[in-house]
Short mmCIF file of C-alpha atoms in Angstrom, two decimals:
data_model
loop_
_atom_site.label_atom_id
_atom_site.label_comp_id
_atom_site.label_asym_id
_atom_site.label_seq_id
_atom_site.Cartn_x
_atom_site.Cartn_y
_atom_site.Cartn_z
CA MET W 1 -27.94 27.72 23.75
CA ALA W 2 -25.41 29.05 26.42
CA LEU W 3 -26.48 31.16 29.25
CA ASN W 4 -23.69 33.10 30.86
CA TYR W 5 -25.73 34.53 33.85
CA THR W 6 -23.39 37.07 36.19
CA LYS W 7 -22.72 36.01 39.61
CA LYS W 8 -25.15 39.18 40.83
CA THR W 9 -28.16 37.68 38.38
CA MET W 10 -27.35 34.21 40.21
CA ASP W 11 -27.44 35.69 43.57
CA ASN W 12 -30.54 37.68 42.88
CA PHE W 13 -32.56 34.39 41.62
CA LEU W 14 -31.18 32.07 44.30
CA LYS W 15 -32.06 35.00 46.83
CA PRO W 16 -34.21 37.42 45.52
CA LYS W 17 -35.33 40.20 47.53
CA ASN W 18 -38.64 41.73 48.13
CA ILE W 19 -40.15 38.42 47.03
CA GLY W 20 -43.80 37.71 48.53
CA GLN W 21 -47.12 38.87 48.60
CA MET W 22 -48.37 42.34 49.91
CA LYS W 23 -51.93 42.94 51.72
CA LYS W 24 -53.50 46.05 51.00
CA ALA W 25 -51.20 47.36 48.44
CA ASP W 26 -51.65 50.78 47.66
CA GLY W 27 -50.94 49.75 43.94
CA TYR W 28 -50.89 46.44 42.03
CA ALA W 29 -50.05 45.09 38.76
CA GLN W 30 -49.54 42.20 36.94
CA ILE W 31 -47.83 41.94 33.59
CA GLY W 32 -47.33 39.02 31.27
CA ASN W 33 -44.67 39.03 28.29
CA MET W 34 -46.99 37.42 25.52
CA VAL W 35 -43.62 36.21 23.28
CA CYS W 36 -41.99 34.18 26.44
CA GLY W 37 -44.96 33.30 28.42
CA ASP W 38 -43.20 34.86 31.74
CA GLN W 39 -45.50 36.70 34.12
CA LEU W 40 -44.62 39.31 36.99
CA ASP W 41 -46.89 40.72 39.70
CA PHE W 42 -46.44 43.65 41.64
CA PHE W 43 -47.39 45.36 44.83
CA LEU W 44 -46.79 49.11 46.24
CA LYS W 45 -46.83 50.69 49.23
CA VAL W 46 -46.42 54.46 48.92
CA GLU W 47 -46.29 57.18 51.89
CA ASN W 48 -45.82 60.50 51.25
CA GLY W 49 -45.19 60.19 47.56
CA LYS W 50 -42.66 57.94 48.20
CA ILE W 51 -42.23 54.01 47.61
CA LYS W 52 -42.34 52.94 50.99
CA ASP W 53 -42.28 49.08 50.18
CA VAL W 54 -42.62 46.78 47.09
CA LYS W 55 -43.07 43.60 46.03
CA PHE W 56 -43.01 40.74 43.72
CA LEU W 57 -44.05 37.39 42.28
CA SER W 58 -42.84 35.50 39.97
CA PHE W 59 -43.63 32.84 36.87
CA GLY W 60 -40.30 33.17 34.81
CA CYS W 61 -36.74 32.26 34.15
CA ALA W 62 -33.73 32.94 36.62
CA SER W 63 -33.27 36.35 35.00
CA ASN W 64 -37.03 37.36 35.15
CA ILE W 65 -36.60 36.79 38.95
CA ALA W 66 -33.13 38.54 39.06
CA THR W 67 -34.42 41.54 37.09
CA ALA W 68 -37.51 42.11 39.43
CA SER W 69 -35.49 41.62 42.61
CA VAL W 70 -32.65 44.10 41.67
CA MET W 71 -35.17 46.55 40.17
CA THR W 72 -37.45 46.30 43.26
CA GLU W 73 -34.50 47.13 45.47
CA LYS W 74 -33.20 50.19 43.60
CA VAL W 75 -36.67 51.78 43.52
CA LYS W 76 -37.36 51.44 47.53
CA GLY W 77 -37.49 54.68 48.29
CA MET W 78 -37.62 56.40 45.11
CA THR W 79 -40.18 59.59 44.79
CA ILE W 80 -42.99 58.33 42.27
CA GLU W 81 -41.33 60.27 39.41
CA GLU W 82 -38.34 59.15 40.01
CA ALA W 83 -39.57 55.46 40.02
CA LYS W 84 -41.48 55.78 36.86
CA LYS W 85 -38.55 56.89 34.70
CA TYR W 86 -36.24 53.92 36.21
CA PRO W 87 -34.90 53.15 32.73
CA TRP W 88 -34.72 49.06 32.05
CA GLN W 89 -30.90 49.72 31.07
CA LYS W 90 -30.20 50.20 34.76
CA VAL W 91 -31.43 47.18 35.67
CA SER W 92 -29.42 45.23 33.60
CA ALA W 93 -26.30 47.40 34.02
CA GLU W 94 -27.13 46.44 38.01
CA LEU W 95 -26.90 42.94 37.10
CA GLY W 96 -23.85 43.32 35.14
CA GLY W 97 -25.00 42.72 31.94
CA LEU W 98 -27.64 40.18 30.77
CA PRO W 99 -27.50 37.81 27.89
CA SER W 100 -28.94 39.68 24.69
CA GLN W 101 -32.19 37.25 24.72
CA LYS W 102 -32.67 38.31 28.24
CA GLN W 103 -32.66 41.88 27.95
CA HIS W 104 -36.59 41.80 27.46
CA CYS W 105 -36.66 40.43 31.18
CA SER W 106 -35.65 43.82 32.49
CA VAL W 107 -37.96 45.50 30.05
CA MET W 108 -40.77 43.96 31.26
CA ALA W 109 -39.74 44.58 35.38
CA VAL W 110 -39.53 47.88 34.73
CA GLN W 111 -43.04 48.01 32.67
CA GLY W 112 -44.50 46.17 35.35
CA LEU W 113 -43.14 48.93 37.82
CA GLN W 114 -44.43 51.41 35.94
CA LYS W 115 -48.23 49.88 35.70
CA ALA W 116 -48.61 49.37 39.16
CA ILE W 117 -47.67 53.17 39.91
CA ALA W 118 -50.42 53.79 37.34
CA ASP W 119 -52.76 51.75 39.12
CA TYR W 120 -51.44 53.58 42.26
CA GLU W 121 -52.42 56.99 40.52
CA GLU W 122 -55.33 55.75 39.49
CA ARG W 123 -56.67 54.92 43.02
CA GLN W 124 -55.77 58.10 44.32
CA LYS W 125 -57.75 60.02 41.51
CA ASP W 126 -60.88 57.94 42.85
CA ILE W 127 -60.03 58.72 46.33
CA LYS W 128 -60.24 62.45 45.26
CA GLU W 129 -63.03 62.38 42.59
CA THR W 130 -65.33 60.10 43.97
CA PRO W 131 -64.28 59.23 47.43
CA LYS W 132 -68.07 57.80 48.13
CA LYS W 133 -68.67 55.29 45.24
CA LYS W 134 -65.17 53.67 45.77
CA THR W 135 -66.31 49.79 46.50
CA LYS W 136 -64.42 46.68 46.71
CA THR W 137 -66.08 45.58 43.47
CA THR W 138 -65.76 48.32 41.21
CA LYS W 139 -61.97 48.38 42.20
CA ALA W 140 -61.52 45.07 41.43
CA LYS W 141 -63.50 45.60 38.19
CA ARG W 142 -61.00 48.11 36.93
CA VAL W 143 -57.62 46.38 38.10
CA LYS W 144 -59.05 43.94 35.75
CA THR W 145 -59.90 45.94 32.58
CA LYS W 146 -56.25 47.38 32.75
CA THR W 147 -54.71 44.04 32.56
CA THR W 148 -55.96 43.19 29.09
CA LYS W 149 -56.00 46.63 27.91
CA ALA W 150 -52.17 46.82 28.80
CA LYS W 151 -51.38 43.20 27.41
CA PRO W 152 -50.66 44.34 23.39
CA LYS W 153 -48.56 47.12 24.94
CA ALA W 154 -46.20 44.85 26.40
CA THR W 155 -45.68 42.70 23.48
CA LYS W 156 -45.12 45.35 21.03
CA LYS W 157 -42.33 46.82 23.43
CA ALA W 158 -41.11 43.39 23.98
CA LYS W 159 -40.87 43.12 20.27
CA THR W 160 -39.00 46.49 20.35
CA THR W 161 -36.18 45.14 22.65
CA LYS W 162 -35.81 41.93 20.44
CA LYS W 163 -34.91 44.16 17.26
CA LEU W 164 -32.59 46.22 19.53
CA ARG W 165 -30.18 43.06 20.18
CA MET I 1 -22.68 15.74 43.84
CA GLN I 2 -22.63 16.30 39.96
CA VAL I 3 -25.72 14.27 38.44
CA TYR I 4 -25.64 14.46 34.63
CA LEU I 5 -29.15 13.79 33.35
CA ASP I 6 -29.28 15.16 29.94
CA ASN I 7 -27.87 11.95 27.91
CA ALA I 8 -30.40 12.76 24.85
CA ALA I 9 -28.09 16.42 24.55
CA THR I 10 -24.84 14.33 24.78
CA THR I 11 -23.19 11.19 26.32
CA ARG I 12 -19.89 10.31 28.14
CA VAL I 13 -17.42 8.96 25.96
CA ASP I 14 -17.05 5.23 27.03
CA LYS I 15 -13.37 4.59 27.93
CA ARG I 16 -13.12 1.61 25.68
CA VAL I 17 -14.29 3.95 22.77
CA ILE I 18 -11.29 6.11 23.73
CA GLN I 19 -8.82 3.37 23.43
CA ALA I 20 -9.96 1.96 20.23
CA MET I 21 -9.97 5.51 18.63
CA LYS I 22 -6.11 6.57 20.10
CA PRO I 23 -4.05 4.43 17.70
CA TYR I 24 -5.88 6.28 14.87
CA TYR I 25 -4.31 9.44 16.18
CA SER I 26 -0.84 8.75 17.26
CA LYS I 27 0.25 5.76 14.54
CA LEU I 28 -2.46 5.08 12.02
CA TYR I 29 -2.71 8.56 11.16
CA ALA I 30 -2.45 8.63 7.21
CA ASN I 31 -5.12 9.72 5.16
CA ALA I 32 -7.70 6.89 4.18
CA SER I 33 -7.52 8.12 0.64
CA SER I 34 -3.65 7.84 0.12
CA ILE I 35 -2.38 5.14 -2.14
CA HIS I 36 0.58 4.37 -0.28
CA LEU I 37 0.62 1.51 2.12
CA LEU I 38 -0.34 3.29 5.51
CA GLY I 39 -3.44 4.91 3.56
CA GLN I 40 -4.45 1.71 2.39
CA ARG I 41 -3.73 -0.20 5.34
CA ASN I 42 -6.41 2.48 7.04
CA ASN I 43 -9.15 2.30 3.80
CA LEU I 44 -9.25 -1.56 4.76
CA ASP I 45 -10.23 -0.42 8.62
CA LEU I 46 -12.78 2.27 7.28
CA MET I 47 -14.50 -0.40 5.15
CA GLU I 48 -14.22 -3.08 7.82
CA ALA I 49 -16.24 -0.55 9.99
CA LYS I 50 -18.83 -0.05 7.62
CA GLU I 51 -19.30 -3.89 7.40
CA ARG I 52 -19.03 -3.93 11.48
CA ILE I 53 -21.87 -1.19 11.58
CA SER I 54 -24.34 -3.04 8.61
CA LYS I 55 -24.13 -6.20 10.98
CA ILE I 56 -25.71 -4.24 13.36
CA ILE I 57 -28.07 -2.19 11.64
CA GLY I 58 -29.04 -4.15 8.66
CA GLY I 59 -28.88 -2.84 4.86
CA GLU I 60 -25.32 -2.85 3.03
CA ALA I 61 -22.24 -1.47 4.26
CA ARG I 62 -21.62 0.09 0.95
CA SER I 63 -24.65 2.17 1.62
CA ILE I 64 -23.06 3.73 4.66
CA TYR I 65 -21.23 7.26 4.45
CA PHE I 66 -19.52 8.94 7.39
CA THR I 67 -20.42 12.69 8.00
CA SER I 68 -19.68 15.09 10.97
CA SER I 69 -23.06 14.65 12.40
CA ALA I 70 -26.65 13.80 12.32
CA THR I 71 -27.65 17.39 11.41
CA GLU I 72 -25.19 16.98 8.42
CA SER I 73 -26.85 13.80 7.65
CA ASN I 74 -30.24 14.92 7.85
CA ASN I 75 -29.36 17.98 5.69
CA MET I 76 -27.32 15.46 3.40
CA ILE I 77 -30.62 13.22 2.97
CA VAL I 78 -33.51 15.59 2.73
CA LYS I 79 -32.03 18.28 0.55
CA GLY I 80 -29.65 15.78 -1.41
CA VAL I 81 -32.47 13.62 -2.24
CA ALA I 82 -35.14 16.95 -3.11
CA LEU I 83 -32.27 18.43 -5.47
CA ALA I 84 -31.74 15.51 -7.19
CA ASN I 85 -35.55 14.79 -7.93
CA ARG I 86 -36.24 18.24 -8.89
CA GLY I 87 -38.33 19.13 -11.85
CA GLY I 88 -40.24 15.57 -11.71
CA LYS I 89 -43.55 15.21 -10.99
CA ARG I 90 -42.99 14.17 -7.10
CA ASN I 91 -42.76 17.66 -5.51
CA LYS I 92 -43.74 16.90 -2.26
CA ILE I 93 -42.08 16.31 1.03
CA ILE I 94 -43.90 15.02 4.01
CA ILE I 95 -42.20 15.41 7.60
CA SER I 96 -43.83 15.08 10.69
CA GLU I 97 -44.15 17.97 13.45
CA MET I 98 -42.05 16.75 16.14
CA GLU I 99 -38.96 16.56 13.61
CA HIS I 100 -35.61 17.64 14.75
CA PRO I 101 -34.49 21.12 13.52
CA CYS I 102 -32.07 20.10 11.07
CA VAL I 103 -35.10 18.00 9.46
CA ARG I 104 -37.46 20.80 9.59
CA GLU I 105 -34.68 23.57 8.35
CA SER I 106 -33.59 21.20 5.57
CA ALA I 107 -37.36 20.76 4.77
CA HIS I 108 -38.07 24.29 4.80
CA SER I 109 -35.27 25.50 2.76
CA LEU I 110 -36.56 23.44 -0.45
CA LYS I 111 -39.80 25.28 -0.51
CA GLU I 112 -37.83 27.98 -2.59
CA GLU I 113 -36.85 24.99 -5.01
CA GLY I 114 -40.56 24.59 -5.94
CA PHE I 115 -41.24 21.55 -3.34
CA LYS I 116 -44.42 21.67 -1.31
CA ILE I 117 -43.78 20.59 2.36
CA GLU I 118 -46.51 18.89 4.64
CA TYR I 119 -46.58 18.46 8.10
CA ILE I 120 -47.67 14.90 9.69
CA LYS I 121 -49.37 15.82 13.34
CA PRO I 122 -48.38 13.63 16.28
CA ASN I 123 -51.32 12.53 18.41
CA LYS I 124 -51.65 13.71 21.81
CA LYS I 125 -49.52 11.06 23.27
CA GLY I 126 -46.39 12.09 21.20
CA ILE I 127 -46.96 9.53 18.32
CA ILE I 128 -47.29 9.45 14.73
CA THR I 129 -49.74 7.26 13.28
CA LYS I 130 -50.02 5.62 9.74
CA ALA I 131 -53.72 7.50 9.62
CA GLU I 132 -52.37 10.74 9.69
CA LEU I 133 -49.26 9.89 6.97
CA GLU I 134 -52.39 8.49 4.99
CA LYS I 135 -54.44 11.86 4.90
CA ILE I 136 -51.86 14.00 3.44
CA ILE I 137 -49.46 11.28 1.14
CA ASP I 138 -50.27 10.91 -2.33
CA ASP I 139 -48.19 9.99 -5.69
CA LYS I 140 -46.70 13.18 -5.89
CA THR I 141 -44.74 12.37 -2.48
CA LEU I 142 -41.04 12.20 -3.04
CA LEU I 143 -39.96 11.67 0.34
CA VAL I 144 -41.34 10.89 4.11
CA SER I 145 -39.18 11.58 7.02
CA VAL I 146 -40.72 10.68 10.36
CA MET I 147 -37.98 10.18 13.66
CA MET I 148 -37.52 6.70 14.92
CA VAL I 149 -37.83 8.39 18.74
CA ASN I 150 -38.34 12.11 19.44
CA ASN I 151 -35.47 13.93 20.92
CA GLU I 152 -37.78 15.90 23.82
CA ILE I 153 -40.33 13.30 24.57
CA GLY I 154 -38.55 9.87 24.14
CA THR I 155 -41.90 8.48 22.04
CA ILE I 156 -41.31 5.83 19.53
CA ASN I 157 -42.65 5.79 16.27
CA ASN I 158 -43.87 2.53 14.23
CA VAL I 159 -41.52 3.37 11.51
CA LYS I 160 -41.75 0.25 9.52
CA GLN I 161 -45.46 0.67 9.12
CA LEU I 162 -44.91 4.65 7.84
CA ALA I 163 -42.17 3.01 5.50
CA LYS I 164 -44.68 0.55 4.04
CA LEU I 165 -47.15 3.28 3.79
CA ALA I 166 -44.71 5.54 1.75
CA HIS I 167 -43.06 2.98 -0.39
CA ASP I 168 -47.31 2.06 -1.09
CA HIS I 169 -47.38 5.60 -2.84
CA GLY I 170 -43.99 5.26 -4.33
CA ALA I 171 -42.26 8.08 -1.99
CA TYR I 172 -38.94 7.27 -0.08
CA PHE I 173 -38.44 6.85 3.50
CA HIS I 174 -35.78 8.55 5.64
CA THR I 175 -35.90 8.12 9.44
CA ASP I 176 -33.64 10.01 12.10
CA ALA I 177 -32.44 7.49 14.40
CA VAL I 178 -30.28 9.53 16.70
CA GLN I 179 -32.34 8.48 20.07
CA ALA I 180 -33.08 5.34 19.19
CA VAL I 181 -29.51 3.50 20.20
CA PRO I 182 -29.37 1.16 21.65
CA TYR I 183 -33.24 1.40 22.83
CA LEU I 184 -34.61 0.02 19.55
CA GLU I 185 -33.43 -2.69 17.33
CA ILE I 186 -32.63 -1.32 14.36
CA ASP I 187 -33.13 -3.54 10.57
CA ILE I 188 -32.89 -1.45 7.61
CA LYS I 189 -33.86 -4.17 5.53
CA LYS I 190 -36.83 -5.66 7.75
CA MET I 191 -38.00 -1.80 8.46
CA GLY I 192 -38.11 -0.87 4.97
CA ILE I 193 -36.01 1.98 5.64
CA ASP I 194 -34.15 3.68 2.54
CA MET I 195 -32.20 6.45 4.19
CA LEU I 196 -31.35 6.92 8.06
CA SER I 197 -29.39 8.88 10.18
CA LEU I 198 -27.21 8.00 13.34
CA SER I 199 -24.88 10.37 15.33
CA ALA I 200 -22.07 8.94 17.81
CA HIS I 201 -21.86 11.13 20.18
CA LYS I 202 -25.32 9.96 21.34
CA PHE I 203 -24.49 6.72 22.27
CA ASN I 204 -21.29 7.16 24.56
CA GLY I 205 -19.31 7.64 21.39
CA PRO I 206 -17.02 10.79 20.31
CA LYS I 207 -18.84 13.90 19.01
CA GLY I 208 -18.19 15.10 15.19
CA VAL I 209 -19.20 11.76 13.54
CA GLY I 210 -22.38 10.70 12.06
CA LEU I 211 -23.59 8.47 9.54
CA ALA I 212 -26.26 8.57 6.83
CA TYR I 213 -27.58 5.39 5.04
CA ILE I 214 -28.44 5.74 1.60
CA ASP I 215 -29.85 2.95 -0.23
CA SER I 216 -27.74 2.54 -3.40
CA LYS I 217 -31.04 2.85 -5.84
CA ILE I 218 -31.47 6.49 -4.61
CA LYS I 219 -30.45 9.44 -6.63
CA ILE I 220 -28.96 12.21 -4.13
CA LYS I 221 -27.31 15.53 -4.96
CA PRO I 222 -23.77 15.73 -2.85
CA LEU I 223 -23.80 18.80 -0.57
CA ILE I 224 -20.05 18.97 -0.13
CA VAL I 225 -18.19 18.43 -2.86
CA GLY I 226 -14.29 18.47 -3.26
CA GLY I 227 -11.97 15.21 -3.49
CA GLY I 228 -14.93 13.10 -4.17
CA GLN I 229 -14.53 10.93 -1.05
CA GLU I 230 -17.58 8.55 0.14
CA GLU I 231 -18.12 7.89 -3.67
CA GLY I 232 -18.44 11.41 -4.11
CA LEU I 233 -21.55 11.71 -2.00
CA ARG I 234 -19.55 13.49 1.03
CA ALA I 235 -16.29 15.20 0.13
CA GLY I 236 -13.72 15.55 3.00
CA THR I 237 -10.96 13.52 4.50
CA TYR I 238 -12.34 10.88 6.58
CA ASN I 239 -12.20 11.08 10.38
CA LEU I 240 -10.96 7.77 10.92
CA PRO I 241 -10.50 8.26 14.73
CA GLY I 242 -13.90 9.19 15.00
CA ILE I 243 -15.17 6.63 12.84
CA ILE I 244 -13.75 3.89 14.61
CA GLY I 245 -15.20 5.34 18.12
CA MET I 246 -18.24 5.51 16.15
CA THR I 247 -18.23 1.82 15.46
CA LYS I 248 -16.75 0.90 18.72
CA ALA I 249 -19.56 2.53 20.48
CA LEU I 250 -22.62 1.34 18.59
CA GLU I 251 -21.12 -2.20 19.06
CA LEU I 252 -20.74 -1.87 22.48
CA ALA I 253 -23.85 -0.37 22.71
CA TYR I 254 -25.66 -3.25 21.01
CA ASN I 255 -23.50 -6.14 22.84
CA GLU I 256 -24.51 -4.59 26.31
CA ARG I 257 -28.06 -3.46 25.30
CA ASP I 258 -30.62 -6.03 27.39
CA GLU I 259 -28.16 -5.24 30.50
CA TYR I 260 -28.75 -1.70 30.17
CA ILE I 261 -31.96 -1.46 29.04
CA LYS I 262 -32.84 -3.21 32.10
CA ARG I 263 -31.18 -0.92 34.41
CA VAL I 264 -31.94 2.51 32.97
CA LYS I 265 -35.24 1.78 33.00
CA GLU I 266 -35.54 0.58 36.46
CA LEU I 267 -33.68 4.04 37.63
CA ARG I 268 -36.29 6.12 35.01
CA ASP I 269 -39.12 4.17 36.66
CA TYR I 270 -37.67 4.98 40.24
CA LEU I 271 -37.34 8.39 39.44
CA TRP I 272 -40.99 9.11 38.32
CA LYS I 273 -42.37 6.97 41.07
CA GLU I 274 -40.58 9.07 43.80
CA MET I 275 -41.46 12.28 41.79
CA ASN I 276 -44.92 11.57 42.25
CA LYS I 277 -44.68 10.73 45.85
CA GLU I 278 -42.61 13.98 46.82
CA ILE I 279 -44.11 16.72 44.30
CA SER I 280 -47.37 17.57 43.53
CA ASP I 281 -49.03 19.12 40.46
CA LEU I 282 -46.84 17.36 37.62
CA LYS I 283 -47.46 15.70 34.56
CA LEU I 284 -45.69 13.64 32.13
CA ASN I 285 -45.78 14.77 28.51
CA GLY I 286 -46.20 12.10 25.91
CA ASP I 287 -46.93 8.13 26.58
CA LEU I 288 -45.13 6.56 29.19
CA ALA I 289 -45.02 2.85 27.83
CA LYS I 290 -44.14 4.01 24.18
CA ARG I 291 -41.11 5.89 24.55
CA VAL I 292 -37.52 4.92 25.50
CA PRO I 293 -36.74 3.96 28.90
CA ALA I 294 -33.89 6.83 29.49
CA ASN I 295 -36.74 9.46 28.93
CA LEU I 296 -39.06 11.59 31.05
CA ASN I 297 -40.33 15.02 30.15
CA VAL I 298 -42.27 16.69 32.67
CA MET I 299 -44.73 19.59 33.49
CA PHE I 300 -44.36 21.27 36.67
CA TYR I 301 -47.30 23.41 37.10
CA SER I 302 -46.89 26.85 37.94
CA ILE I 303 -43.32 27.45 37.63
CA GLU I 304 -40.83 27.84 34.82
CA GLY I 305 -38.54 25.33 33.23
CA GLU I 306 -35.53 27.58 32.82
CA ALA I 307 -35.73 28.41 36.62
CA ILE I 308 -36.03 25.00 37.48
CA LEU I 309 -32.91 23.91 35.28
CA ILE I 310 -30.52 26.97 36.92
CA ASP I 311 -31.81 26.06 39.86
CA LEU I 312 -31.30 22.43 39.67
CA SER I 313 -27.75 22.96 38.05
CA ARG I 314 -26.32 25.07 40.93
CA GLN I 315 -26.79 22.12 43.06
CA GLY I 316 -25.33 19.70 40.40
CA VAL I 317 -27.90 17.94 38.64
CA SER I 318 -27.82 18.99 34.78
CA VAL I 319 -31.31 18.64 33.20
CA SER I 320 -33.04 20.19 29.93
CA THR I 321 -35.95 22.50 28.89
CA GLY I 322 -37.95 23.12 25.76
CA SER I 323 -39.22 26.28 27.65
CA ALA I 324 -38.94 29.78 25.91
CA CYS I 325 -37.35 31.28 28.00
CA SER I 326 -34.24 28.89 27.27
CA ALA I 327 -34.36 29.91 23.79
CA THR I 328 -32.94 32.46 21.67
CA ASP I 329 -36.06 32.75 19.74
CA LEU I 330 -38.03 33.07 22.82
CA LYS I 331 -40.07 30.49 21.68
CA GLY I 332 -41.80 27.59 23.96
CA SER I 333 -41.35 23.82 22.62
CA TYR I 334 -42.84 23.12 19.12
CA VAL I 335 -42.90 19.21 20.17
CA LEU I 336 -45.10 19.89 23.19
CA LYS I 337 -47.37 22.55 21.19
CA SER I 338 -47.54 19.84 18.61
CA ILE I 339 -48.99 17.14 21.27
CA GLY I 340 -51.32 19.73 22.01
CA LEU I 341 -50.37 20.95 25.31
CA ASP I 342 -52.11 23.83 26.83
CA LYS I 343 -50.46 27.25 26.16
CA ASN I 344 -50.06 27.92 29.74
CA TYR I 345 -48.04 24.67 30.57
CA LEU I 346 -45.71 25.03 27.43
CA ASN I 347 -43.11 26.74 29.87
CA SER I 348 -43.13 24.19 32.59
CA ASN I 349 -41.25 21.46 31.28
CA VAL I 350 -38.18 19.49 31.73
CA ARG I 351 -36.27 16.82 30.20
CA PHE I 352 -34.72 14.17 32.29
CA SER I 353 -32.83 11.92 29.80
CA LEU I 354 -31.02 8.69 31.72
CA GLY I 355 -27.94 7.19 30.35
CA LYS I 356 -25.39 4.27 31.13
CA TYR I 357 -23.46 5.83 33.99
CA ASN I 358 -26.28 6.91 36.13
CA THR I 359 -26.64 5.23 39.88
CA LYS I 360 -29.41 4.78 42.10
CA GLU I 361 -27.63 7.13 44.41
CA GLU I 362 -27.70 10.23 42.10
CA ILE I 363 -31.69 9.30 41.52
CA ASP I 364 -31.87 9.98 45.22
CA TYR I 365 -29.97 13.31 44.97
CA THR I 366 -31.98 14.25 42.06
CA ILE I 367 -35.46 13.82 43.90
CA LYS I 368 -33.76 15.48 46.95
CA CYS I 369 -32.92 18.68 44.81
CA LEU I 370 -35.91 18.75 42.56
CA LYS I 371 -38.09 18.81 45.93
CA LYS I 372 -36.39 21.85 46.98
CA THR I 373 -36.45 23.87 43.77
CA VAL I 374 -40.02 23.27 43.25
CA LYS I 375 -41.19 24.11 46.80
CA ARG I 376 -38.94 27.31 46.85
CA LEU I 377 -39.95 28.41 43.28
CA ARG I 378 -43.96 27.70 43.92
CA ALA I 379 -43.48 29.66 46.79
CA PHE I 380 -43.74 33.03 44.70
CA SER I 381 -45.52 32.27 41.85
CA PRO I 382 -48.18 34.13 41.19
CA ILE I 383 -50.13 31.24 39.68
CA LYS I 384 -52.23 29.29 42.05
#
């Protein structure tokens, strides 16, 4: 099967922006696509309700890496509310379009970001509600259960995208 | 530097093959079915081509039918045999789990014609064993189809043994031998093969020509009907330039076989040795010894096959992958699944298939690029 990646997709694959880990992230999420097997990890740094920094790791194809790269560039500096609503169509459009079977990569990137924001908001709630109880162990546990819960949701959405093409 | 390591997909046409084909485009262009002298002349060349091919693969020249591709040959054989025998007591078709999609899909399409399709599982090394076929074959089996060499992992099946078992149960035996030339010596009669498929472009011949060998005792319903060419089994004007090209390519492949196999095996083994030296956490898929000497299929832990392919490709190295991301249906390689590869590793595979024109310099360059690619992608993999 032929793949016609745009120059911008190739550039973002070859020199991805915002790639790497982040120590002491304010929000973190891992997202996997059960259909194609790809995985993305997102790390957020939030200041005054704005995304100050965002980083990602990828086990995925060229377009998986490129979509996460271009999306992180775009949402950096946005308010949490703006970033939450950032649509996957824009990610794909930013790259000058993606091959039809690769559209789901942009959906996955956006979902991963939303999940990391949800984790950030959850942590904020914890800080407000029970600041004393917040320990390292409970935090780790919470993140773990969230990951498993969200997985089927990711698959569902991926399937819908498949139908779209 | 451009390094083509995707020879299992297709190959460069040998210049001598192009030379042999040329006259059939410019001077000897008459229709080989025409009655005039030019047509008759070409018909003799067509018949001679079949003789020349039968000298190499054994069997009878008159049982050779030219097609457009191995895909067509496999459709023609699997569907044609089934449809000609529909309604009989034999309603079971057995194929291996590692067959090429054209055999799989042909078999699947027969379900609605009332046939039962069963699958032989390969062992972990990627080989179809007699014992596994024995478990499912019975006196209701019409046809057994097992490829001679697998296209993804290059493993070799003992078709002689499998054919005998099929015959013991009164079933026909077909083999897709597309990836076997020139690595295995093909002898249709000795191996007990009833039907076989080949494709010219896999052995430095032209694209668009295939061959179906169908033993004359076998009833078959033609798929393509029309002007009655190929004894009515495959209509359509003979692609004589292609047929001559295929014949020449097959002759060259077997005439130069020993020297080629020695050279390609050296290069392949060198590639595998250097890869192991330079890159950690990799694993070979399929048996190393029981595979054709041009193939390597390697799992690179924690990184994705399509990303490796694209990264190598922009450095000039062309390979192939069975990763889900490279497929339109987003499904990982069913061949690797069938040999029991863990699902966490299914998308991390790359196939390197060498050919006649590769050099040691190219392999050295490939290693250099591969090392860079793997290092770069692993640096940001979330999987540790």
